XYZ file of C-alpha atoms in Angstrom:
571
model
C 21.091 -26.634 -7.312
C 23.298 -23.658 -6.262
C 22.748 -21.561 -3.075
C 23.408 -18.544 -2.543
C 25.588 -17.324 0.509
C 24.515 -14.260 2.421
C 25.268 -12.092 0.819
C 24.387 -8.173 -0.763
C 23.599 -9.649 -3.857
C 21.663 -12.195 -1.945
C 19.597 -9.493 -0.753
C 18.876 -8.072 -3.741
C 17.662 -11.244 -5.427
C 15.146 -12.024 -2.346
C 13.963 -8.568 -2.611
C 13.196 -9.075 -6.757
C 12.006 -12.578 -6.048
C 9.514 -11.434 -3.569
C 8.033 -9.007 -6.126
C 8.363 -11.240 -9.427
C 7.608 -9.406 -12.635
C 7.500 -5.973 -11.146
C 8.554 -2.974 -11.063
C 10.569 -2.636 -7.233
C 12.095 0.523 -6.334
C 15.523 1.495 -5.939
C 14.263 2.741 -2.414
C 13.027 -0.357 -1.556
C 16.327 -2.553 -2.463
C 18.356 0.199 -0.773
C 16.791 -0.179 2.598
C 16.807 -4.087 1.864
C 20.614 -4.451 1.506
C 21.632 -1.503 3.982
C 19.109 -0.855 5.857
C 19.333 2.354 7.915
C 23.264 2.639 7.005
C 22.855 3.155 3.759
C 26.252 4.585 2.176
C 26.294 7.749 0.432
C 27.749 5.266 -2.834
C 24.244 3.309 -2.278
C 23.138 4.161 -6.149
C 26.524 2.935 -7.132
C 26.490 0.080 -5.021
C 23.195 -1.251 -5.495
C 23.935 -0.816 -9.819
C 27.043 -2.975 -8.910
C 25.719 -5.685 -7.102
C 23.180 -5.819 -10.059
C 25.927 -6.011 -12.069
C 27.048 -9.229 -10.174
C 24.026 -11.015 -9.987
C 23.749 -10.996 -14.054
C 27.004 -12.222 -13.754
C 25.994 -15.379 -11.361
C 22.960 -15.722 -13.470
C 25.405 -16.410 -16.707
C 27.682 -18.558 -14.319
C 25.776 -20.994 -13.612
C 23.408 -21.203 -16.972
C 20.304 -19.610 -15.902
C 18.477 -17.934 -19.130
C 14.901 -17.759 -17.574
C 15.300 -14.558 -15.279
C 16.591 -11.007 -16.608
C 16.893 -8.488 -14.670
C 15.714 -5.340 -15.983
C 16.604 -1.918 -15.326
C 13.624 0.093 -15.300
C 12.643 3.947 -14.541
C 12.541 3.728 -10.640
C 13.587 1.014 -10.121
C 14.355 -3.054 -11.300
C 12.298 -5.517 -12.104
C 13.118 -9.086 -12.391
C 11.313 -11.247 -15.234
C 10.970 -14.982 -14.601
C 9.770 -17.828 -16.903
C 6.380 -19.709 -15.950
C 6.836 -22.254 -12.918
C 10.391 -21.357 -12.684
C 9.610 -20.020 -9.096
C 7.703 -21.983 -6.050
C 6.219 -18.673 -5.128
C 4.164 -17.796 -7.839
C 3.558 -21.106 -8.105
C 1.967 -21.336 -4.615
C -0.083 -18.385 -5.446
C -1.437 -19.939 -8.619
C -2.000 -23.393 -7.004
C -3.742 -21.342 -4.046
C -5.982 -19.215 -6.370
C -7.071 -22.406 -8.466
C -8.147 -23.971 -5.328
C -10.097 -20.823 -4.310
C -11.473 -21.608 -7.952
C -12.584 -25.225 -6.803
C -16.403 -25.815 -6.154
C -15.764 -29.420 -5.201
C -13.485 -29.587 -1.303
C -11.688 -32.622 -2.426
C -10.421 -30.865 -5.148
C -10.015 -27.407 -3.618
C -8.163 -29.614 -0.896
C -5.943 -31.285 -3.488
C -4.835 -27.762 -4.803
C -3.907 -26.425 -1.065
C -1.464 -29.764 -0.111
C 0.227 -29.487 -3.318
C 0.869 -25.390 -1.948
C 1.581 -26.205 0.998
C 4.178 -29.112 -0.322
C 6.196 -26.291 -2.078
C 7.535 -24.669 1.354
C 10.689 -26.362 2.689
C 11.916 -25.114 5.405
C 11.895 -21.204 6.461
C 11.741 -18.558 3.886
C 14.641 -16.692 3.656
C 17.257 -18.446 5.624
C 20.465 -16.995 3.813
C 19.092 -13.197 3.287
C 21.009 -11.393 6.115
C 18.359 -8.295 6.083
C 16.202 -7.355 8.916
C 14.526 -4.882 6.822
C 12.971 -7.806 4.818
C 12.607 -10.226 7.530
C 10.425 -7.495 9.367
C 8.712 -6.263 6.351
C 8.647 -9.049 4.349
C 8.835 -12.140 6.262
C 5.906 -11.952 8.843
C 3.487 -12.055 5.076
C 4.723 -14.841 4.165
C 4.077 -16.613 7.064
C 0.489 -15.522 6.904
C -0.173 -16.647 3.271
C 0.826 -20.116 4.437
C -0.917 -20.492 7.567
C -4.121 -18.886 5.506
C -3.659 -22.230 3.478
C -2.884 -24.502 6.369
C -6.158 -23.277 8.008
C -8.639 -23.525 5.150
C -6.945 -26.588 4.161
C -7.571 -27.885 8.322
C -11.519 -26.540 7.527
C -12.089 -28.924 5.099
C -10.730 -31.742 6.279
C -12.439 -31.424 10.001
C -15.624 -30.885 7.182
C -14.740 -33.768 5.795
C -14.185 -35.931 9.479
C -10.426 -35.887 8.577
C -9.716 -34.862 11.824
C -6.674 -37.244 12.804
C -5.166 -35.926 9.500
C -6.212 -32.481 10.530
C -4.184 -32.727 13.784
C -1.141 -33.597 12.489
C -0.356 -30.067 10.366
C -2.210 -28.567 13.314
C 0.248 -29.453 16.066
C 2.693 -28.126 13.907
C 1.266 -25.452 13.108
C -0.319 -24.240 16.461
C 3.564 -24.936 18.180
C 5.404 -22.757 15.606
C 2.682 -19.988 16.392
C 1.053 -20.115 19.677
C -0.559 -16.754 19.789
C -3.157 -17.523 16.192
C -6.375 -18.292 18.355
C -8.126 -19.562 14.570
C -5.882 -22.519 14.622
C -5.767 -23.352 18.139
C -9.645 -23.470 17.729
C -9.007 -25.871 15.052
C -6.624 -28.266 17.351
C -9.228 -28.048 19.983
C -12.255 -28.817 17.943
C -9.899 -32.132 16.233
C -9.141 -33.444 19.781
C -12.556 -33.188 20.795
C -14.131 -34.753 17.431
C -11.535 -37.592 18.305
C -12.729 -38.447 21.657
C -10.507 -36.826 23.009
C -11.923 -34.347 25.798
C -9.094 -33.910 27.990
C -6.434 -33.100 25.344
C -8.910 -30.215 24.248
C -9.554 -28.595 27.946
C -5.835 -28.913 28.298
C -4.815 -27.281 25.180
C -7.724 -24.445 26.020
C -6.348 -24.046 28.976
C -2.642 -23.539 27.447
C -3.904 -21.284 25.096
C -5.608 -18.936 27.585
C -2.654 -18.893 29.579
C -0.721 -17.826 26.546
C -2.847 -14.791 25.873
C -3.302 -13.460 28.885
C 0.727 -14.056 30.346
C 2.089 -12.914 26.812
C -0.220 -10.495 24.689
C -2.515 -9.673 27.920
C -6.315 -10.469 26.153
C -8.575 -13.127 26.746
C -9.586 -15.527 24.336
C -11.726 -14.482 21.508
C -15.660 -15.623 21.082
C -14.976 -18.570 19.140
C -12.620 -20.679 21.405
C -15.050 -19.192 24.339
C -17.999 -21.010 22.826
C -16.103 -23.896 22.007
C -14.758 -24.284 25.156
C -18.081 -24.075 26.799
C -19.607 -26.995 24.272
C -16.587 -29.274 25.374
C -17.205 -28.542 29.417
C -21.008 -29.176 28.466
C -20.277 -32.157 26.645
C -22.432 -30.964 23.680
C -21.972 -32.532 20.603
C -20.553 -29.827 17.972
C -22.833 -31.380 15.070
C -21.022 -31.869 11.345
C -18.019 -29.645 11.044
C -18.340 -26.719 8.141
C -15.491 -25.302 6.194
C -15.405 -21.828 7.370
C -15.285 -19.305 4.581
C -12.422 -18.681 2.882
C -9.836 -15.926 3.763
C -7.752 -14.956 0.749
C -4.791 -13.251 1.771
C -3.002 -10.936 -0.647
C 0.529 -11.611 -1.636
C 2.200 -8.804 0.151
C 3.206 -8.838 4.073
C 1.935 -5.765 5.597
C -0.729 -3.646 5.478
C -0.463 -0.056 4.765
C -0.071 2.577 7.321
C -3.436 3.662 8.523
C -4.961 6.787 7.670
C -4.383 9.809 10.436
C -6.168 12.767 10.656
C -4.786 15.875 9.713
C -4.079 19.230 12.189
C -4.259 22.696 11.404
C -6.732 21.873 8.317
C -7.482 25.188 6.368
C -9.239 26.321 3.627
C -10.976 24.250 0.728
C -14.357 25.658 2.587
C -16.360 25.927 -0.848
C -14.897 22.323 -1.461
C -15.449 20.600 1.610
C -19.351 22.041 1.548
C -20.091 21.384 -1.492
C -18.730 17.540 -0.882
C -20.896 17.164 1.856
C -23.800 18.001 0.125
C -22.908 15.715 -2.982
C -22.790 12.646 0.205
C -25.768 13.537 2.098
C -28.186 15.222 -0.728
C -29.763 11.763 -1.544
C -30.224 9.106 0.855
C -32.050 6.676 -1.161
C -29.148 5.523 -2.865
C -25.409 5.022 -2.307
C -23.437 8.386 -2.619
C -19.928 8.465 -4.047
C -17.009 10.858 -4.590
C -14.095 10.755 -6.289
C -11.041 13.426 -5.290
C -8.685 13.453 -7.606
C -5.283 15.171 -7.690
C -1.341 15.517 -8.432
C 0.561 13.950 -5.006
C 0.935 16.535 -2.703
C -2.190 18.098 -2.924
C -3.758 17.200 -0.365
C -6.413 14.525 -1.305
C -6.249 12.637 2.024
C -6.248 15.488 4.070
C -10.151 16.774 2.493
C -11.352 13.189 2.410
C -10.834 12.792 5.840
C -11.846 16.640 7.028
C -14.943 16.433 5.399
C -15.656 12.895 6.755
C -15.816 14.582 9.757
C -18.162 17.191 9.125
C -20.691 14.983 7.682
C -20.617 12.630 10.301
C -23.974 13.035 11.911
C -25.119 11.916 8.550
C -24.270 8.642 9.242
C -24.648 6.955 12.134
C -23.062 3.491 11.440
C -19.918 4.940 11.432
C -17.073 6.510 9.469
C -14.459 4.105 8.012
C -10.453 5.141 6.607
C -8.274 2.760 5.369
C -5.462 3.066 2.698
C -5.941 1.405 -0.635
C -1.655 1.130 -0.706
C 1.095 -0.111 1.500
C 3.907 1.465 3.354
C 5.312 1.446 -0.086
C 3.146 2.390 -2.255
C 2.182 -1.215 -3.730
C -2.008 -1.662 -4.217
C -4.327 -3.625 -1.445
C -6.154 -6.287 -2.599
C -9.916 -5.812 -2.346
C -10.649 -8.796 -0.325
C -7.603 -7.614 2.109
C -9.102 -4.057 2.503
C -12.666 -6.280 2.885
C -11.663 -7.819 5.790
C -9.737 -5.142 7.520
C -13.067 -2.885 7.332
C -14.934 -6.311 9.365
C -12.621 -5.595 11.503
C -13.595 -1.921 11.967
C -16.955 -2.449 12.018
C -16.816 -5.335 14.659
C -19.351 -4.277 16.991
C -21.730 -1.917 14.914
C -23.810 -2.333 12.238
C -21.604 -3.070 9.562
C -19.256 -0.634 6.953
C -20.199 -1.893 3.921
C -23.221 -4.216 3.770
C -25.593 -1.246 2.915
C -25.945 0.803 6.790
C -25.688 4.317 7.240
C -21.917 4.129 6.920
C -19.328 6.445 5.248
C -15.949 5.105 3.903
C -12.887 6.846 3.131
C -10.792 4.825 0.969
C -7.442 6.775 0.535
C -4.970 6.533 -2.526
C -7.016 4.344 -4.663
C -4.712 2.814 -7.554
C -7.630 1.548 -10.067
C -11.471 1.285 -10.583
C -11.198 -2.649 -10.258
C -9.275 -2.335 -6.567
C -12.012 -0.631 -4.925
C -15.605 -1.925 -7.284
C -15.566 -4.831 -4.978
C -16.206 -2.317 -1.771
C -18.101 0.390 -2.671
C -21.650 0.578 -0.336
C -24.253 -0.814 -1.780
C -27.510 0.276 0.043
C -29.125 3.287 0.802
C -27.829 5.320 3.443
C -24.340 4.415 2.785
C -21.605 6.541 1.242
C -18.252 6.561 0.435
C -15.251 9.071 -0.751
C -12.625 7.569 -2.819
C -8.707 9.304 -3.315
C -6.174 9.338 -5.650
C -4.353 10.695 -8.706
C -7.197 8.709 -11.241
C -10.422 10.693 -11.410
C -11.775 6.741 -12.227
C -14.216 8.089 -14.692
C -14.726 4.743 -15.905
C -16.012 3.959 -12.272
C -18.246 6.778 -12.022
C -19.945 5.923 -14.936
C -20.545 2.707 -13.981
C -22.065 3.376 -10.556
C -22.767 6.735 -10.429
C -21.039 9.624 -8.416
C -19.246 12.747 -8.887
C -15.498 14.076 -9.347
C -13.806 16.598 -8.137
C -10.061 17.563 -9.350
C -8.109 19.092 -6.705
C -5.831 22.260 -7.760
C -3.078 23.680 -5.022
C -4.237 26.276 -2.508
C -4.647 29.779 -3.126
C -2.213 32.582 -1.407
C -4.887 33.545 1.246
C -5.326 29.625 2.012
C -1.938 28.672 1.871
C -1.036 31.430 4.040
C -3.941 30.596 6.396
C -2.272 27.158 6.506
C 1.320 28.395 7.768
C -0.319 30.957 10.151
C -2.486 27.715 11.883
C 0.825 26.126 12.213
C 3.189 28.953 12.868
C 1.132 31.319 15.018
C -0.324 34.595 14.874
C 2.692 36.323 15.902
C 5.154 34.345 14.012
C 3.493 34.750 10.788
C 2.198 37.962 11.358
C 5.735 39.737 12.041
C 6.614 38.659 8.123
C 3.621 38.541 5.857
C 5.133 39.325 2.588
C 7.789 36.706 3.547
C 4.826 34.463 3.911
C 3.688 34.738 0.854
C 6.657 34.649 -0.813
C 7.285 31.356 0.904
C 3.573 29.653 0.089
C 4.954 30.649 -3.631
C 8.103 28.856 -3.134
C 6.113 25.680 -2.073
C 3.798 26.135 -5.284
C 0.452 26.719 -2.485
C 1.141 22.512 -2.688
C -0.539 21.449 0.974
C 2.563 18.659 1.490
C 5.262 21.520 1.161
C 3.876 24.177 3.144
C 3.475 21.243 6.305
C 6.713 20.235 5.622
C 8.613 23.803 5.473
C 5.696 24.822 8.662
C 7.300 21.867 10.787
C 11.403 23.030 10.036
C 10.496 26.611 10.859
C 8.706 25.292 14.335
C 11.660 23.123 15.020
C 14.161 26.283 14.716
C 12.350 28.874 15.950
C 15.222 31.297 15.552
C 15.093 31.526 11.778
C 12.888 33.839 10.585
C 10.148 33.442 7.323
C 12.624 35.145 4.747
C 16.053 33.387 5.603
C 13.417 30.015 5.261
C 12.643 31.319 1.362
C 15.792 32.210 0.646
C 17.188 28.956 1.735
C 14.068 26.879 0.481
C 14.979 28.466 -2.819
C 18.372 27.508 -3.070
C 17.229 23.947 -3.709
C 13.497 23.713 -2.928
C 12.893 19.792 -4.073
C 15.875 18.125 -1.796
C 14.504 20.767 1.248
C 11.015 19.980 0.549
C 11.577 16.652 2.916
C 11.985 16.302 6.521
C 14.867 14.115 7.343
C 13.348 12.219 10.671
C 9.998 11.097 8.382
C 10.223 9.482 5.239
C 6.270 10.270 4.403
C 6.773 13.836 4.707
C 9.011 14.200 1.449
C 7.811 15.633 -1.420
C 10.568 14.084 -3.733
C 9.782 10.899 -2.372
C 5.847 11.440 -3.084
C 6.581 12.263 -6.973
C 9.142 9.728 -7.178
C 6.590 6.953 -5.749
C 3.463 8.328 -8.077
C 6.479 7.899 -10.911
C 7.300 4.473 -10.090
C 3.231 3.301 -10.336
C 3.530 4.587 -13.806
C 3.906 2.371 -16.866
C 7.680 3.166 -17.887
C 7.063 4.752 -21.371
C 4.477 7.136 -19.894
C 7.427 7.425 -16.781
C 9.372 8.461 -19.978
C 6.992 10.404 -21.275
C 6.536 12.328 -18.111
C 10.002 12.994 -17.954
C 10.555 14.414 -21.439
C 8.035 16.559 -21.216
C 8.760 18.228 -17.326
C 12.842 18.529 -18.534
C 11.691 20.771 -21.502
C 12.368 24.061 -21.653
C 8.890 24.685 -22.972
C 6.014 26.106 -20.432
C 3.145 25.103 -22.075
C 2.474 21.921 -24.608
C 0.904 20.761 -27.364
C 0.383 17.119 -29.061
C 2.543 18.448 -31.866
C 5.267 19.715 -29.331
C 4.957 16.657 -27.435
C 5.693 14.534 -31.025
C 8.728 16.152 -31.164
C 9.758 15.387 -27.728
C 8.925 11.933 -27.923
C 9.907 11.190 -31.506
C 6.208 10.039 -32.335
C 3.424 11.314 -34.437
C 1.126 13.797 -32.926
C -1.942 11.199 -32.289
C 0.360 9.166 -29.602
C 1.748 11.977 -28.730
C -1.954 13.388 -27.486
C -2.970 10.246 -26.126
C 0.234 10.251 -23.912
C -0.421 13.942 -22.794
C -4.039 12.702 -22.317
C -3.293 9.849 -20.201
C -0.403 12.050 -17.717
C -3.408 14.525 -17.047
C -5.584 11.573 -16.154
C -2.803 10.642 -13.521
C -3.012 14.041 -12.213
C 0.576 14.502 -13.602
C -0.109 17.081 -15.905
C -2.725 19.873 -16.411
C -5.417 20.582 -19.447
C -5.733 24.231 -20.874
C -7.733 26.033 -23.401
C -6.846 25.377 -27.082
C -5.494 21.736 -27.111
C -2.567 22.624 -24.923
C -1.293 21.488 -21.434
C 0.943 22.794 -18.066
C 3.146 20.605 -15.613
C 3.316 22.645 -11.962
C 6.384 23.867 -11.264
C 7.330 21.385 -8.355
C 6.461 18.868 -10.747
C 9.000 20.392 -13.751
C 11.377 20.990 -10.831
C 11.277 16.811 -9.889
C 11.052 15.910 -13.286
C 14.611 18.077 -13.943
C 16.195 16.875 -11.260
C 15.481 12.975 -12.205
C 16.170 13.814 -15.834
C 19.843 14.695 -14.620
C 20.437 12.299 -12.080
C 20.062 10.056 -15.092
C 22.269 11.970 -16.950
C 20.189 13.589 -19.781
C 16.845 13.295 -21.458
C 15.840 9.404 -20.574
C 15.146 7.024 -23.326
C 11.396 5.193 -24.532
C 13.513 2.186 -23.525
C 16.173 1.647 -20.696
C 17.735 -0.724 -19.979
C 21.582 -1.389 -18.475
């Protein structure tokens, strides 16, 4: 078996590997192998060390992984049980499967047999081992612990103990396990060892992460000083852990919100108008738009509405890869620890932000009266809404009089005042699109000696690369297209391409066929399906509109891969 030495190409590998069969962005792999030194070759470089890894692949004989070059990004393709990943996450989802324990049990040692030694010991990249590495570590322990439930259910607890020493050693600070460990020592007879390893444990929290223990090794500890017996063990429930390492960034509300009154009302009154069944809304919109920043605006007006609380989480990671359900699931638990519950039918109103598909978010949607729950992202989920009821509501950009109401609550009165045909001549540069007037607000605050029409002028002079603020990644409207691009299914990436690098304003399914070198049937149902990604707008008689920031980004991507793209790429 060959290994790899650390290497660049090393890198890039772990950072395929890690997402097998799909699509991982350039930005991603960039950031993997350089980190925040990334050369200004980094497009060159990161094509060449592709470059060598197909070579290494043909070296030493391996046919059953291809790289493929892909729009946004790469995607590596591997054959079936070829890696002990996916095979861990198969073996761990068939045991989830498992009614009987023994067998369920089975199905997590044979997981657990696959890991041997530390993941990633020869990838020199602290992006990856910070990103990457602490999930890992958390989908095995997630198996080590439900595997340590059933066998203290079973009264395997001297088997139990020996992964749990291990286990509890290599991570002192995860209280579930060290509940387990003391619960084992105690079922053994072995009262001492537990108050000791309580008492360790306590220690640990409070000299090193400064909290007490949590409720459960509390109780337990009292039982064990009592002498109580702790009746048959019972495998806690499951806790399926998603494949990726870290949850997205949480949801932050937004300052200087303006306009969208008749929206935001009539919103409210679509979530509070019938109590006696869930209430559900569904905000739609191109990225930009400012979905996230309504959701959570008009969360807070209809608050007093419900009393159990008002719930935001993000339905993505930090970049831009879905939640599972069942992760989401437990981080609202979490939220709701304390009150009367976020989704288990209470007066409670979630905000689920940048929702990817109906089936993502079916699994948490309230189910009782009282509750409600606002839903964002480029689908409008029809299929959803149908299903349980609700009501959507496409976003459009701004008008002038909001968008210049926007850059006057961040400017100032005076500021914007002194230049209000500037103004609006800069809302127009930004398209009215929420993301781009923040982001052109913020460089105007931070040099407060240029004035409204030297920002235009300069805006104009390449609007897409200045639509971005250099010190926060998020706040880049390049980078929010090019994400919402690399979600899409690469023909309709294609697709969406062809059609924004056209010199034609408006489209048609017959234009469209030309384009795309298909008949006009396809050709509609690809139009039909960019609109449904908020990509691309309907009009009157059978023809469609892409927003100029949109055309702009889809120009600019068209060139920087050096003409028209192709219905299939591949290097």
């Amino acid at each position: 078996m060959a290994v790899l030495p650390p290497s660049k190409p090393t890198i890039l590998l772990a950072a395929l590997l890690l997402r097998p069969d799909t699509v991982v962005s350039t930005d991603f792999l960039r950031r993997a192998i350089w980190g925040d030194e990334e050369p200004a070759s980094a497009k060159a470089a990161l094509h060449a060390c592709v470059l060598r890894l197909r070579r290494t692949f043909t070296k030493y004989g391996i046919s059953g992984a291809v790289i493929e070059s892909v729009p946004g990004g790469y995607r590596i393709v591997v054959e079936a049980g070829s890696l002990d990943l996916v095979r861990f996450r198969e073996l761990r989802a068939r045991a989830r499967a498992e009614r009987d324990p023994e067998a369920e049990l089975c199905a997590l040692k044979e997981a657990l047999a696959l890991w041997q030694g530390p993941p990633l010991p020869n990838v020199p990249s602290d992006f990856l081992r910070r990103g990457e590495l602490p999930g890992l570590v958390e989908e095995r322990l997630a198996v080590v612990e439900r595997a340590c439930d059933i066998e203290l259910a079973l009264g395997r607890c001297g088997q139990a103990l020996v992964e749990l020493w291990t286990a509890v050693r290599a991570h002192p600070g995860h209280e579930r396990l060290r509940e387990q460990l003391i619960e084992a020592l105690y079922r053994t007879g072995r009262q001492a060892d537990a108050l000791a390893e309580f008492r360790e444990v306590k220690r640990y929290l409070r000299d090193e992460l400064g909290v007490d223990p949590g409720a459960g090794l509390r109780r337990l500890e009292l039982s064990i000083l009592r002498g109580d017996p702790l009746g048959p063990a019972e495998a806690a429930p499951r806790r399926d852990v998603p494949p990726a390492p870290v949850p997205g960034p949480p949801v932050a509300t937004v300052s200087h919100f303006t306009g969208r009154t008749a929206e935001g009302a009539a919103i409210v009154d679509r979530l509070t108008a019938d109590r006696s069944a869930p209430a559900i809304v569904v905000l739609s919109g191109a990225p930009g738009i400012g979905k996230t920043a309504l959701a959570l605006h008009t969360a807070r007006l209809a608050e007093r509405h419900f009393p159990d609380g008002r719930f935001a989480v993000r339905m993505t990671r930090a970049d831009g890869r879905p939640r599972a359900a069942a992760e989401v699931a437990a981080e609202l638990d979490r939220m709701a620890a304390g009150s009367s519950g976020a989704r288990d039918g209470r007066r409670a109103l979630l905000v689920l932000d940048d929702v990817t598909d109906a089936e993502q978010v079916r699994p948490l949607l309230p189910t009782g009266a009282g509750g409600a729950a606002i839903l964002t992202g480029r689908l409008g989920l029809a299929g959803l809404v149908a299903a349980h009821g609700g009501w959507v509501h496409r976003l459009d950009t701004l008008t002038e009089d909001e968008a210049c109401a926007l850059l006057t609550a961040v400017l100032g009165d005076a500021r914007a005042g002194a230049e209000p045909e500037a103004l609006r001549e800069l809302t127009a540069a930004c398209g009215r699109f929420p993301l781009a007037l923040r982001i052109v607000g913020a460089r105007l605050l931070t040099r407060p000696r240029l004035t409204v029409a030297d920002c235009v002028a300069w805006l104009r002079e390449d609007p897409l690369v200045r639509l971005s603020l250099p010190d926060d990644p998020r706040m880049s409207v390049p980078k929010a297209l090019g994400e919402a691009l690399e979600r899409l299914d690469p023909r309709l990436a294609d697709a969406f391409l062809r059609v924004g690098a056209s010199a034609l304003p408006r489209i048609s399914a017959a234009g469209a066929a030309g384009l795309l070198g298909i008949p006009p049937a396809p050709a509609g149902e690809i139009l039909e399906r960019l609109v449904d990604v908020s990509l691309l707008e309907e009009e009157p008689a059978g023809h469609y509109r892409m927003h100029r920031l949109l055309r702009d980004f889809a120009r600019r991507a068209s060139g920087h891969q050096g003409g028209p793209p192709a219905l299939t790429t591949r290097r």
